[in-house]
Amino acid sequence: MTLGERIDLAREALAQGLAPLPIVLSALEIPRATWYYYRKQKVEADRKREEEDLRLKRAIEEVLLEHPEYGYRRIGQELRRRGLPSTTNASTASYRTSTSP
């Protein structure tokens, strides 16, 4: 079992309240420092992803204000022209959330 799998298993065990943290970590042979390091990395990665999503959503809304007739493909092209890395899936998802009532 990889370290990532053990950490996921520890998260599940703690969420279910099966045992306190020190017991879970020792049973899964996860060093305490590693546990906290992974937790911090996940929080930072989630925050960075949310910031990027918000930036992409704002850019999509800006394109839609300038060109309300654009669909998701043209929005994606416009975002790439503006230098924003966007995949069709990301722009479609953000397009749906920005145009929904």
C-alpha positions in Angstrom: 0.0 0.0 0.0 1.4 3.4 -1.0 1.8 6.3 1.4 -1.0 8.2 -0.4 -3.3 5.3 0.0 -2.5 5.0 3.7 -3.1 8.7 4.2 -6.5 8.4 2.4 -7.3 5.5 4.7 -6.3 7.5 7.8 -8.5 10.4 6.6 -11.5 8.0 6.3 -10.8 6.4 9.7 -10.6 9.8 11.3 -13.8 11.1 9.6 -15.7 8.0 10.9 -14.2 8.5 14.3 -12.8 5.0 14.6 -9.8 6.1 16.7 -7.8 9.1 17.7 -5.1 10.4 15.4 -2.0 9.0 17.1 -3.5 5.5 17.1 -4.5 5.7 13.4 -1.1 7.0 12.4 0.8 4.3 14.3 -1.4 1.6 13.0 -0.9 2.7 9.4 2.8 3.4 10.0 2.5 7.1 9.0 5.0 9.5 10.6 3.2 12.4 12.3 5.3 14.9 10.5 4.4 13.3 7.2 0.7 13.5 8.1 0.8 17.2 8.8 3.0 17.8 5.7 0.4 16.1 3.4 -2.4 18.0 5.1 -0.7 21.3 4.5 0.1 20.5 0.9 -3.6 19.6 0.2 -4.8 22.8 1.8 -2.4 24.9 -0.3 -3.2 22.9 -3.5 -7.0 23.4 -2.9 -6.5 27.1 -2.3 -4.4 27.5 -5.5 -7.0 25.6 -7.5 -9.8 27.7 -6.2 -7.9 30.9 -7.0 -7.3 29.6 -10.6 -10.9 28.7 -11.0 -12.0 32.1 -9.8 -9.6 33.8 -12.2 -10.9 31.7 -15.1 -14.5 32.3 -14.2 -13.9 36.1 -14.1 -12.2 35.9 -17.5 -15.2 33.9 -18.9 -17.7 36.4 -17.5 -15.6 39.3 -19.1 -15.6 37.5 -22.5 -19.4 37.0 -22.2 -20.0 40.6 -21.4 -18.0 41.6 -24.5 -19.5 38.9 -26.7 -22.7 37.4 -25.3 -23.3 35.4 -28.5 -20.2 33.3 -28.0 -20.5 29.6 -27.1 -18.1 27.6 -25.1 -15.7 26.9 -28.1 -15.3 30.5 -29.0 -15.0 31.4 -25.3 -12.1 28.9 -25.1 -10.5 30.3 -28.2 -10.7 33.9 -26.8 -9.3 32.8 -23.4 -6.3 31.2 -25.2 -5.9 34.4 -27.3 -5.7 36.3 -24.0 -3.0 33.9 -22.7 -5.1 32.0 -20.2 -4.6 28.3 -20.2 -8.0 26.8 -20.6 -9.2 23.4 -21.6 -12.6 23.0 -23.2 -13.8 21.1 -20.1 -12.8 23.9 -17.7 -14.2 26.6 -19.9 -17.5 24.7 -20.4 -17.9 24.1 -16.6 -17.2 27.7 -15.8 -19.4 28.8 -18.7 -22.3 26.8 -17.3 -21.9 28.2 -13.8 -21.5 31.8 -15.0 -24.6 31.7 -17.3 -26.9 29.8 -15.0 -29.6 31.8 -13.1 
